[in-house]
Structures are given as C-alpha cells and as structure tokens.
C-alpha cells in the first residue's frame, strides 16, 4: 500500500460525537481503498499534527460538532504549516454553520467541508480529485 492515499481522521477537543467520523473512516478504507487512521476522541491540535507527520499523511480530516471550528481549524492549519508540511490537505466534517465553512474555505484554512448529508462516495471522489490536481501541479 505504499502508493495509497493516507488519511488521518481526528476529533479535537471535548467533542464526543464520533459515529459519523467512524463511518467515514470505514468507508474511506473499505470503499476508497485508502490507508486510514482514526485517532479517537479528545485529541489536541499538537497530537493530531504529530500523528499526521509521523504517518506522512496526504489528508487530515477533523470532525466538529461543538462550535469550536473557528478555533480548531486555524490552529491545526497553523500547526501543520509551521511544521513545514503545507502540502497536507485539511478537510472538515460535522455540524458547522455555512458562513463559518465559507470563511474557513475562502481563507485557505480548509480545502473542503463535508456535512452529514455528504455521501462517502462524494468524499472519496473529492479526495482523489484534490490529490490528482496537487500531484499534477507539482509536476509542472
């Protein structure tokens, strides 16, 4: 699986709602044939960053249901970028107001956000497309 897409999924902070992220992890692994690690609940930004670097991941996905999205995502983007790994794609999921999603995407903090109605096939297709575009841009 050395050429497989590596995805790290995490729950940051005190958010206990993990049913959705577990379903996404299973779908990415089973349907998407991706190498997926789920960190579990109650992780810090620093723990997620360290795990992402240790695993040399392509994508980090954070699920948020607590209203902390405007803190968690910028902190994680800054932490990952500061480590010299600006190429890691950051995506989000969960329950977040549309204006916050737009703000996070428009500012380049996250690349995409998937709400509860997103299908696993949509998530898989988006990840593959984003990585293809990134790889093609790297070859120019």
Coordinates of C-alpha atoms in Angstrom, one line a residue:
X1 CA 0.0 0.0 0.0
X2 CA 3.0 2.4 -0.4
X3 CA 1.3 4.4 -3.1
X4 CA -2.1 4.5 -1.3
X5 CA -3.7 7.7 -0.2
X6 CA -3.0 8.2 3.5
X7 CA -5.8 9.9 5.6
X8 CA -5.8 10.8 9.2
X9 CA -9.2 11.5 10.9
X10 CA -9.5 13.0 14.3
X11 CA -11.8 14.5 16.9
X12 CA -10.1 17.6 18.5
X13 CA -11.1 18.9 21.9
X14 CA -14.0 17.7 24.0
X15 CA -16.4 16.7 21.2
X16 CA -17.8 13.2 21.9
X17 CA -19.8 12.8 18.7
X18 CA -17.8 10.2 16.8
X19 CA -20.3 8.0 15.0
X20 CA -20.0 9.9 11.7
X21 CA -16.3 10.0 11.6
X22 CA -16.1 6.3 12.3
X23 CA -18.4 5.7 9.4
X24 CA -16.3 7.9 7.2
X25 CA -13.1 6.1 8.3
X26 CA -14.6 2.7 7.4
X27 CA -15.9 4.0 4.1
X28 CA -12.6 5.5 3.0
X29 CA -10.8 2.3 4.0
X30 CA -13.3 -0.2 2.5
X31 CA -14.8 1.6 -0.5
X32 CA -12.0 4.1 -1.2
X33 CA -9.1 1.6 -0.6
X34 CA -7.3 4.3 1.4
X35 CA -4.9 3.9 4.3
X36 CA -6.9 5.5 7.2
X37 CA -6.0 6.2 10.8
X38 CA -8.6 7.4 13.3
X39 CA -7.0 9.0 16.3
X40 CA -10.1 8.6 18.6
X41 CA -11.7 11.2 20.8
X42 CA -10.3 14.2 22.7
X43 CA -7.1 14.9 20.8
X44 CA -5.2 18.1 20.9
X45 CA -4.1 20.0 17.8
X46 CA -0.5 19.1 18.7
X47 CA -1.3 15.4 18.9
X48 CA -3.1 15.5 15.5
X49 CA -0.2 17.3 13.9
X50 CA 2.4 14.9 15.4
X51 CA 0.4 11.9 14.2
X52 CA 0.0 13.4 10.7
X53 CA 3.7 14.0 10.4
X54 CA 4.6 10.6 11.8
X55 CA 2.2 8.8 9.4
X56 CA 3.2 11.1 6.4
X57 CA -0.4 11.6 5.5
X58 CA -1.9 13.3 2.5
X59 CA -5.1 14.4 4.1
X60 CA -6.2 15.3 7.7
X61 CA -9.9 15.4 8.4
X62 CA -11.4 16.9 11.5
X63 CA -15.0 16.4 12.6
X64 CA -16.5 19.2 14.7
X65 CA -19.9 19.4 16.5
X66 CA -19.1 21.7 19.4
X67 CA -18.9 25.1 17.7
X68 CA -15.1 25.3 18.1
X69 CA -14.5 25.2 14.3
X70 CA -13.2 28.8 14.1
X71 CA -10.5 27.9 16.7
X72 CA -9.7 24.3 15.9
X73 CA -9.2 24.6 12.1
X74 CA -7.0 27.7 12.1
X75 CA -4.9 26.2 14.9
X76 CA -4.4 23.0 13.1
X77 CA -3.6 24.7 9.8
X78 CA -1.0 26.9 11.5
X79 CA 0.4 23.9 13.3
X80 CA 0.7 21.8 10.2
X81 CA 2.1 24.7 8.1
X82 CA 4.6 25.6 10.8
X83 CA 5.9 22.1 10.7
X84 CA 6.9 22.6 7.0
X85 CA 4.1 20.4 5.6
X86 CA 1.9 23.0 3.8
X87 CA 1.1 20.3 1.3
X88 CA -1.2 18.3 3.7
X89 CA -4.8 18.8 2.7
X90 CA -7.1 19.8 5.6
X91 CA -10.8 18.9 5.3
X92 CA -13.6 19.1 7.8
X93 CA -16.9 17.5 8.6
X94 CA -19.7 17.7 11.1
X95 CA -22.2 20.3 12.0
X96 CA -20.9 23.8 11.2
X97 CA -22.8 27.0 10.1
X98 CA -22.5 27.7 6.4
X99 CA -20.9 31.1 7.0
X100 CA -18.1 29.5 9.0
X101 CA -17.5 26.9 6.3
X102 CA -17.3 29.6 3.7
X103 CA -14.9 31.7 5.8
X104 CA -12.6 28.7 6.5
X105 CA -12.6 27.7 2.8
X106 CA -12.2 31.3 1.5
X107 CA -9.2 31.9 3.8
X108 CA -7.5 28.7 2.7
X109 CA -7.6 27.1 6.2
X110 CA -9.6 24.1 5.0
X111 CA -9.9 22.8 1.4
X112 CA -13.4 21.3 1.8
X113 CA -16.1 20.5 4.3
X114 CA -18.5 17.6 4.3
X115 CA -21.7 17.8 6.3
X116 CA -24.0 15.0 7.5
X117 CA -25.7 14.6 4.1
X118 CA -22.4 14.1 2.2
X119 CA -22.1 10.6 0.8
X120 CA -18.9 8.6 1.3
X121 CA -18.6 8.3 -2.5
X122 CA -18.6 12.2 -2.7
X123 CA -15.8 12.4 0.0
X124 CA -13.7 9.7 -1.8
X125 CA -14.1 11.4 -5.2
X126 CA -13.2 14.8 -3.8
X127 CA -10.1 13.5 -2.0
X128 CA -8.9 11.6 -5.2
X129 CA -9.5 14.7 -7.4
X130 CA -7.8 17.0 -5.0
X131 CA -4.7 14.8 -4.8
X132 CA -4.6 14.4 -8.6
X133 CA -4.7 18.1 -9.0
X134 CA -2.0 18.6 -6.4
X135 CA 0.2 15.9 -8.0
X136 CA -0.3 17.4 -11.5
X137 CA 0.6 20.9 -10.2
X138 CA 3.7 19.5 -8.6
X139 CA 4.9 18.1 -12.0
X140 CA 4.7 21.5 -13.8

